PDB file of C-alpha atoms in Angstrom:
ATOM      1  CA  MET Q 174     -41.077  -0.612  42.621  1.00 46.00           C
ATOM      2  CA  PRO Q 175     -43.191  -2.636  39.948  1.00 51.00           C
ATOM      3  CA  GLU Q 176     -46.369  -1.513  41.902  1.00 57.00           C
ATOM      4  CA  VAL Q 177     -45.282   2.282  41.770  1.00 53.00           C
ATOM      5  CA  LEU Q 178     -44.440   1.592  37.729  1.00 52.00           C
ATOM      6  CA  VAL Q 179     -48.342   0.344  37.192  1.00 56.00           C
ATOM      7  CA  SER Q 180     -49.530   3.088  39.359  1.00 82.00           C
ATOM      8  CA  ILE Q 181     -47.587   5.639  37.158  1.00 87.00           C
ATOM      9  CA  ARG Q 182     -48.724   3.943  34.182  1.00 87.00           C
ATOM     10  CA  ALA Q 183     -52.387   3.879  35.236  1.00 89.00           C
ATOM     11  CA  VAL Q 184     -52.407   7.766  36.218  1.00 93.00           C
ATOM     12  CA  ILE Q 185     -50.876   8.625  32.608  1.00 94.00           C
ATOM     13  CA  ALA Q 186     -53.510   6.526  31.096  1.00 94.00           C
ATOM     14  CA  GLY Q 187     -55.987   8.149  33.069  1.00 95.00           C
ATOM     15  CA  VAL Q 188     -54.698  11.577  32.165  1.00 97.00           C
ATOM     16  CA  VAL Q 189     -54.815  10.771  28.579  1.00 97.00           C
ATOM     17  CA  ALA Q 190     -58.561   9.231  28.950  1.00 97.00           C
ATOM     18  CA  GLY Q 191     -59.455  12.528  30.574  1.00 97.00           C
ATOM     19  CA  ILE Q 192     -58.344  14.603  27.565  1.00 98.00           C
ATOM     20  CA  VAL Q 193     -60.260  12.364  25.326  1.00 98.00           C
ATOM     21  CA  LEU Q 194     -63.222  12.901  27.333  1.00 97.00           C
ATOM     22  CA  PHE Q 195     -62.725  16.592  27.459  1.00 98.00           C
ATOM     23  CA  VAL Q 196     -62.430  16.628  23.400  1.00 97.00           C
ATOM     24  CA  TRP Q 197     -65.596  14.435  23.438  1.00 97.00           C
ATOM     25  CA  GLY Q 198     -67.171  17.254  25.511  1.00 96.00           C
ATOM     26  CA  PHE Q 199     -66.050  19.944  22.669  1.00 95.00           C
ATOM     27  CA  VAL Q 200     -67.529  17.795  20.083  1.00 96.00           C
ATOM     28  CA  THR Q 201     -70.988  17.013  21.821  1.00 95.00           C
ATOM     29  CA  ASN Q 202     -71.535  20.713  22.442  1.00 92.00           C
ATOM     30  CA  MET Q 203     -69.595  22.431  19.568  1.00 91.00           C
ATOM     31  CA  ILE Q 204     -70.072  20.349  16.630  1.00 93.00           C
ATOM     32  CA  ILE Q 205     -73.006  18.074  16.698  1.00 92.00           C
ATOM     33  CA  PRO Q 206     -76.267  19.066  18.301  1.00 88.00           C
ATOM     34  CA  LEU Q 207     -76.166  16.320  21.168  1.00 91.00           C
ATOM     35  CA  GLY Q 208     -75.684  19.175  24.010  1.00 88.00           C
ATOM     36  CA  GLU Q 209     -78.408  21.119  22.416  1.00 92.00           C
ATOM     37  CA  VAL Q 210     -80.839  18.487  22.536  1.00 95.00           C
ATOM     38  CA  GLY Q 211     -83.830  19.534  24.693  1.00 93.00           C
ATOM     39  CA  ILE Q 212     -82.978  23.185  25.398  1.00 93.00           C
ATOM     40  CA  LYS Q 213     -85.299  25.833  24.613  1.00 91.00           C
ATOM     41  CA  TYR Q 214     -85.133  29.712  24.333  1.00 92.00           C
ATOM     42  CA  LEU Q 215     -87.459  32.358  24.977  1.00 91.00           C
ATOM     43  CA  ASP Q 216     -88.541  34.320  22.013  1.00 91.00           C
ATOM     44  CA  ARG Q 217     -86.672  37.401  21.513  1.00 86.00           C
ATOM     45  CA  GLY Q 218     -89.851  39.570  21.780  1.00 84.00           C
ATOM     46  CA  HIS Q 219     -90.358  38.134  25.289  1.00 91.00           C
ATOM     47  CA  GLU Q 220     -87.037  37.538  26.682  1.00 93.00           C
ATOM     48  CA  GLU Q 221     -86.196  41.097  27.535  1.00 91.00           C
ATOM     49  CA  ALA Q 222     -89.571  41.390  29.497  1.00 92.00           C
ATOM     50  CA  VAL Q 223     -88.803  38.418  31.342  1.00 93.00           C
ATOM     51  CA  LEU Q 224     -85.297  39.590  31.955  1.00 93.00           C
ATOM     52  CA  ASN Q 225     -86.537  42.813  33.199  1.00 92.00           C
ATOM     53  CA  THR Q 226     -88.749  41.218  35.587  1.00 93.00           C
ATOM     54  CA  MET Q 227     -86.127  39.006  37.071  1.00 93.00           C
ATOM     55  CA  ARG Q 228     -83.902  41.919  37.477  1.00 92.00           C
ATOM     56  CA  GLU Q 229     -86.255  43.479  39.535  1.00 92.00           C
ATOM     57  CA  GLN Q 230     -87.707  40.972  41.696  1.00 92.00           C
ATOM     58  CA  ILE Q 231     -84.452  38.866  42.234  1.00 93.00           C
ATOM     59  CA  GLU Q 232     -81.734  40.436  44.062  1.00 89.00           C
ATOM     60  CA  GLU Q 233     -79.247  37.557  44.898  1.00 93.00           C
ATOM     61  CA  PRO Q 234     -77.750  34.645  42.626  1.00 95.00           C
ATOM     62  CA  GLY Q 235     -78.678  31.353  43.772  1.00 95.00           C
ATOM     63  CA  LEU Q 236     -80.803  28.509  42.620  1.00 94.00           C
ATOM     64  CA  TYR Q 237     -84.517  29.154  42.920  1.00 94.00           C
ATOM     65  CA  PHE Q 238     -87.361  26.551  43.149  1.00 92.00           C
ATOM     66  CA  MET Q 239     -90.756  27.670  42.147  1.00 92.00           C
ATOM     67  CA  PRO Q 240     -93.415  27.965  43.308  1.00 94.00           C
ATOM     68  CA  GLY Q 241     -91.982  28.695  46.958  1.00 92.00           C
ATOM     69  CA  TRP Q 242     -92.686  28.325  50.400  1.00 89.00           C
ATOM     70  CA  ASP Q 243     -91.840  30.299  53.957  1.00 91.00           C
ATOM     71  CA  ARG Q 244     -89.299  27.700  55.743  1.00 87.00           C
ATOM     72  CA  SER Q 245     -89.506  30.136  58.762  1.00 91.00           C
ATOM     73  CA  LEU Q 246     -93.063  29.329  59.726  1.00 91.00           C
ATOM     74  CA  THR Q 247     -93.843  26.627  62.360  1.00 91.00           C
ATOM     75  CA  GLY Q 248     -97.078  24.991  63.833  1.00 91.00           C
ATOM     76  CA  GLU Q 249    -100.322  25.683  62.195  1.00 92.00           C
ATOM     77  CA  GLU Q 250     -98.991  28.361  59.940  1.00 94.00           C
ATOM     78  CA  LEU Q 251     -96.691  26.026  58.386  1.00 93.00           C
ATOM     79  CA  ASN Q 252     -99.364  23.697  58.016  1.00 94.00           C
ATOM     80  CA  SER Q 253    -101.433  26.146  55.927  1.00 95.00           C
ATOM     81  CA  GLU Q 254     -98.363  27.226  53.919  1.00 94.00           C
ATOM     82  CA  LEU Q 255     -97.546  23.594  53.066  1.00 94.00           C
ATOM     83  CA  ALA Q 256    -101.017  23.479  51.881  1.00 95.00           C
ATOM     84  CA  ARG Q 257    -101.147  26.601  49.682  1.00 95.00           C
ATOM     85  CA  TRP Q 258     -97.919  25.290  48.372  1.00 95.00           C
ATOM     86  CA  ASN Q 259     -99.127  21.966  47.549  1.00 95.00           C
ATOM     87  CA  GLY Q 260    -102.027  23.796  45.735  1.00 96.00           C
ATOM     88  CA  ALA Q 261     -99.629  25.999  43.720  1.00 95.00           C
ATOM     89  CA  TYR Q 262     -97.259  23.149  42.696  1.00 94.00           C
ATOM     90  CA  GLU Q 263    -100.155  21.157  41.404  1.00 94.00           C
ATOM     91  CA  SER Q 264    -101.771  23.966  39.438  1.00 95.00           C
ATOM     92  CA  GLY Q 265     -98.677  25.014  37.982  1.00 92.00           C
ATOM     93  CA  PRO Q 266     -96.566  26.568  36.631  1.00 94.00           C
ATOM     94  CA  THR Q 267     -93.643  25.367  38.252  1.00 93.00           C
ATOM     95  CA  GLY Q 268     -90.134  26.315  37.633  1.00 91.00           C
ATOM     96  CA  PHE Q 269     -86.319  25.323  38.269  1.00 89.00           C
ATOM     97  CA  LEU Q 270     -84.169  28.777  37.623  1.00 92.00           C
ATOM     98  CA  ILE Q 271     -80.363  29.232  38.156  1.00 93.00           C
ATOM     99  CA  PHE Q 272     -80.014  33.036  38.406  1.00 94.00           C
ATOM    100  CA  HIS Q 273     -77.182  35.409  38.444  1.00 94.00           C
ATOM    101  CA  PRO Q 274     -77.675  39.275  38.028  1.00 91.00           C
ATOM    102  CA  THR Q 275     -74.303  39.790  36.493  1.00 90.00           C
ATOM    103  CA  GLY Q 276     -73.297  38.494  33.095  1.00 90.00           C
ATOM    104  CA  THR Q 277     -70.193  36.697  32.354  1.00 91.00           C
ATOM    105  CA  SER Q 278     -68.120  35.179  29.474  1.00 92.00           C
ATOM    106  CA  PRO Q 279     -70.461  31.932  27.965  1.00 91.00           C
ATOM    107  CA  ILE Q 280     -67.222  30.222  27.681  1.00 91.00           C
ATOM    108  CA  SER Q 281     -64.247  31.347  29.311  1.00 94.00           C
ATOM    109  CA  PRO Q 282     -60.584  29.915  29.850  1.00 94.00           C
ATOM    110  CA  ARG Q 283     -61.364  29.452  33.706  1.00 95.00           C
ATOM    111  CA  GLN Q 284     -64.514  27.364  32.834  1.00 96.00           C
ATOM    112  CA  LEU Q 285     -62.448  25.267  30.227  1.00 96.00           C
ATOM    113  CA  GLY Q 286     -59.759  24.829  32.480  1.00 97.00           C
ATOM    114  CA  VAL Q 287     -62.122  23.727  35.406  1.00 97.00           C
ATOM    115  CA  GLN Q 288     -63.742  21.029  32.884  1.00 97.00           C
ATOM    116  CA  LEU Q 289     -60.533  19.894  31.940  1.00 97.00           C
ATOM    117  CA  ILE Q 290     -59.577  19.359  35.525  1.00 98.00           C
ATOM    118  CA  LEU Q 291     -62.590  17.599  36.184  1.00 97.00           C
ATOM    119  CA  ASP Q 292     -62.446  15.259  33.088  1.00 97.00           C
ATOM    120  CA  LEU Q 293     -59.051  14.605  34.217  1.00 97.00           C
ATOM    121  CA  PHE Q 294     -59.899  13.327  37.589  1.00 97.00           C
ATOM    122  CA  ILE Q 295     -62.669  11.282  35.945  1.00 97.00           C
ATOM    123  CA  GLY Q 296     -60.257   9.821  33.494  1.00 96.00           C
ATOM    124  CA  VAL Q 297     -57.714   8.924  36.487  1.00 96.00           C
ATOM    125  CA  PHE Q 298     -60.641   7.392  38.870  1.00 95.00           C
ATOM    126  CA  ALA Q 299     -61.688   5.089  35.902  1.00 95.00           C
ATOM    127  CA  ALA Q 300     -58.097   4.289  35.308  1.00 94.00           C
ATOM    128  CA  PHE Q 301     -57.796   3.059  39.065  1.00 92.00           C
ATOM    129  CA  ILE Q 302     -60.908   0.832  38.409  1.00 91.00           C
ATOM    130  CA  ILE Q 303     -59.893  -0.424  35.150  1.00 91.00           C
ATOM    131  CA  SER Q 304     -56.107  -1.091  36.479  1.00 88.00           C
ATOM    132  CA  HIS Q 305     -57.775  -3.391  39.045  1.00 86.00           C
ATOM    133  CA  CYS Q 306     -59.383  -5.376  36.451  1.00 82.00           C
ATOM    134  CA  ALA Q 307     -56.408  -5.625  34.063  1.00 69.00           C
ATOM    135  CA  ASN Q 308     -56.682  -9.237  33.233  1.00 81.00           C
ATOM    136  CA  ALA Q 309     -60.385  -8.761  31.964  1.00 83.00           C
ATOM    137  CA  GLY Q 310     -60.752  -8.605  28.421  1.00 88.00           C
ATOM    138  CA  PHE Q 311     -61.167  -5.594  26.191  1.00 90.00           C
ATOM    139  CA  VAL Q 312     -64.986  -6.271  26.013  1.00 91.00           C
ATOM    140  CA  SER Q 313     -65.172  -6.535  29.733  1.00 92.00           C
ATOM    141  CA  LYS Q 314     -63.305  -3.213  29.981  1.00 92.00           C
ATOM    142  CA  LEU Q 315     -65.283  -1.318  27.804  1.00 93.00           C
ATOM    143  CA  THR Q 316     -68.520  -2.976  29.776  1.00 94.00           C
ATOM    144  CA  ILE Q 317     -67.058  -1.813  33.296  1.00 94.00           C
ATOM    145  CA  ALA Q 318     -66.686   1.982  31.614  1.00 95.00           C
ATOM    146  CA  GLY Q 319     -70.044   1.865  30.290  1.00 95.00           C
ATOM    147  CA  LEU Q 320     -71.486   0.899  33.309  1.00 96.00           C
ATOM    148  CA  CYS Q 321     -69.750   3.591  35.097  1.00 95.00           C
ATOM    149  CA  GLY Q 322     -71.509   6.053  32.627  1.00 96.00           C
ATOM    150  CA  VAL Q 323     -74.883   4.493  33.202  1.00 97.00           C
ATOM    151  CA  LEU Q 324     -74.410   4.950  36.934  1.00 96.00           C
ATOM    152  CA  ALA Q 325     -73.239   8.586  36.666  1.00 95.00           C
ATOM    153  CA  PHE Q 326     -76.506   9.321  34.611  1.00 97.00           C
ATOM    154  CA  LEU Q 327     -78.674   7.620  37.018  1.00 97.00           C
ATOM    155  CA  ALA Q 328     -77.209   9.332  40.012  1.00 96.00           C
ATOM    156  CA  SER Q 329     -77.706  12.727  38.280  1.00 95.00           C
ATOM    157  CA  ASP Q 330     -79.748  13.332  35.187  1.00 96.00           C
ATOM    158  CA  ALA Q 331     -82.237  10.600  35.579  1.00 97.00           C
ATOM    159  CA  ALA Q 332     -82.801  11.899  39.208  1.00 96.00           C
ATOM    160  CA  TYR Q 333     -83.211  15.463  38.051  1.00 94.00           C
ATOM    161  CA  CYS Q 334     -85.602  14.330  35.581  1.00 95.00           C
ATOM    162  CA  ASN Q 335     -87.666  12.160  38.515  1.00 95.00           C
ATOM    163  CA  TRP Q 336     -87.668  15.185  40.562  1.00 93.00           C
ATOM    164  CA  PHE Q 337     -87.613  18.554  38.701  1.00 92.00           C
ATOM    165  CA  ARG Q 338     -89.309  17.185  35.467  1.00 92.00           C
ATOM    166  CA  TYR Q 339     -86.244  17.861  33.385  1.00 93.00           C
ATOM    167  CA  PRO Q 340     -87.582  17.150  29.401  1.00 94.00           C
ATOM    168  CA  LEU Q 341     -87.295  13.561  28.500  1.00 96.00           C
ATOM    169  CA  ASP Q 342     -85.197  14.444  25.197  1.00 96.00           C
ATOM    170  CA  PHE Q 343     -82.777  16.395  27.359  1.00 96.00           C
ATOM    171  CA  THR Q 344     -82.487  13.487  29.713  1.00 97.00           C
ATOM    172  CA  LEU Q 345     -82.087  10.959  26.850  1.00 97.00           C
ATOM    173  CA  ALA Q 346     -79.404  13.038  25.485  1.00 96.00           C
ATOM    174  CA  LYS Q 347     -77.480  13.272  28.629  1.00 96.00           C
ATOM    175  CA  PHE Q 348     -77.703   9.506  28.749  1.00 97.00           C
ATOM    176  CA  ALA Q 349     -76.093   9.040  25.241  1.00 96.00           C
ATOM    177  CA  ASP Q 350     -73.634  11.487  26.274  1.00 96.00           C
ATOM    178  CA  LYS Q 351     -72.415  10.058  29.341  1.00 96.00           C
ATOM    179  CA  VAL Q 352     -72.318   6.686  28.047  1.00 97.00           C
ATOM    180  CA  CYS Q 353     -70.498   7.432  24.825  1.00 97.00           C
ATOM    181  CA  GLY Q 354     -68.109   9.652  26.806  1.00 97.00           C
ATOM    182  CA  PHE Q 355     -67.476   6.815  29.421  1.00 97.00           C
ATOM    183  CA  LEU Q 356     -67.281   4.303  26.615  1.00 97.00           C
ATOM    184  CA  LEU Q 357     -64.381   6.365  24.923  1.00 97.00           C
ATOM    185  CA  VAL Q 358     -62.845   6.390  28.375  1.00 97.00           C
ATOM    186  CA  GLY Q 359     -62.938   2.860  28.757  1.00 95.00           C
ATOM    187  CA  LEU Q 360     -61.885   2.359  25.137  1.00 96.00           C
ATOM    188  CA  THR Q 361     -58.546   4.365  25.893  1.00 96.00           C
ATOM    189  CA  LEU Q 362     -57.834   2.542  29.009  1.00 94.00           C
ATOM    190  CA  ALA Q 363     -58.560  -0.734  27.831  1.00 93.00           C
ATOM    191  CA  ILE Q 364     -55.662   0.160  25.015  1.00 92.00           C
ATOM    192  CA  LEU Q 365     -53.383   1.819  27.236  1.00 91.00           C
ATOM    193  CA  ILE Q 366     -53.416  -0.513  30.754  1.00 86.00           C
ATOM    194  CA  LYS Q 367     -52.362  -3.966  30.025  1.00 78.00           C
ATOM    195  CA  ALA Q 368     -52.166  -6.801  32.531  1.00 65.00           C
ATOM    196  CA  ARG Q 369     -49.177  -7.417  34.278  1.00 57.00           C
ATOM    197  CA  PRO Q 370     -47.486 -10.784  33.413  1.00 54.00           C
ATOM    198  CA  ASP Q 371     -47.279 -11.602  36.829  1.00 52.00           C
ATOM    199  CA  GLN Q 372     -50.633 -10.424  37.994  1.00 48.00           C
ATOM    200  CA  GLY Q 373     -52.326 -13.946  37.039  1.00 47.00           C
ATOM    201  CA  LYS Q 374     -49.672 -15.727  38.738  1.00 47.00           C
ATOM    202  CA  THR Q 375     -50.065 -13.809  42.031  1.00 43.00           C
ATOM    203  CA  GLU Q 376     -53.867 -14.102  41.936  1.00 43.00           C
ATOM    204  CA  ARG Q 377     -53.508 -17.786  41.737  1.00 44.00           C
ATOM    205  CA  SER Q 378     -50.960 -18.092  44.438  1.00 46.00           C
ATOM    206  CA  ASP Q 379     -53.060 -15.956  46.544  1.00 44.00           C
ATOM    207  CA  THR Q 380     -56.037 -18.190  45.905  1.00 45.00           C
ATOM    208  CA  ALA Q 381     -54.046 -21.357  46.514  1.00 47.00           C
ATOM    209  CA  LYS Q 382     -52.846 -20.000  50.082  1.00 46.00           C
TER     210      LYS Q 382
END
């Protein structure tokens, strides 16, 4: 029963941490300019021409990498195609495009709901980690949470910057966003998840055995 209660408390703490992370996402994207760092927009005079070309040339939604190459070729034809592609990539321009031919709401209830669920999962997973380090000090818990943010950044934004040449200022903003968000999660969990009185005794007993 005590184990069950501890698990329930950790889940509740994780839910609260997930809500804190969701609010942090609102702050970074709607209040402070952190979410806009590194993002540029086409000039209004050129945007319609570019969009019209995309409407004419791209039929299906998807993620497009430019320049592209014909993956159906084999043998010498494939070697020639790859040589052409390498030359085109080195000379530029290059692009990485997520395209949808139809429009949608920029911020919909469904998107907000999905984001909240994702943040709740993050909070609960982080609570699972912190609950196994409940005897760690306050600073140690924050450090663990911050390192989780660094790990998330290295596995996503840093890799994209390396392979797809994401702008450096955009990437650094994402680093600040993730680390600060995870530190807030860690702060919430450090406050809510306390060490069990018998945990240290149990660990010492296990060590003695």
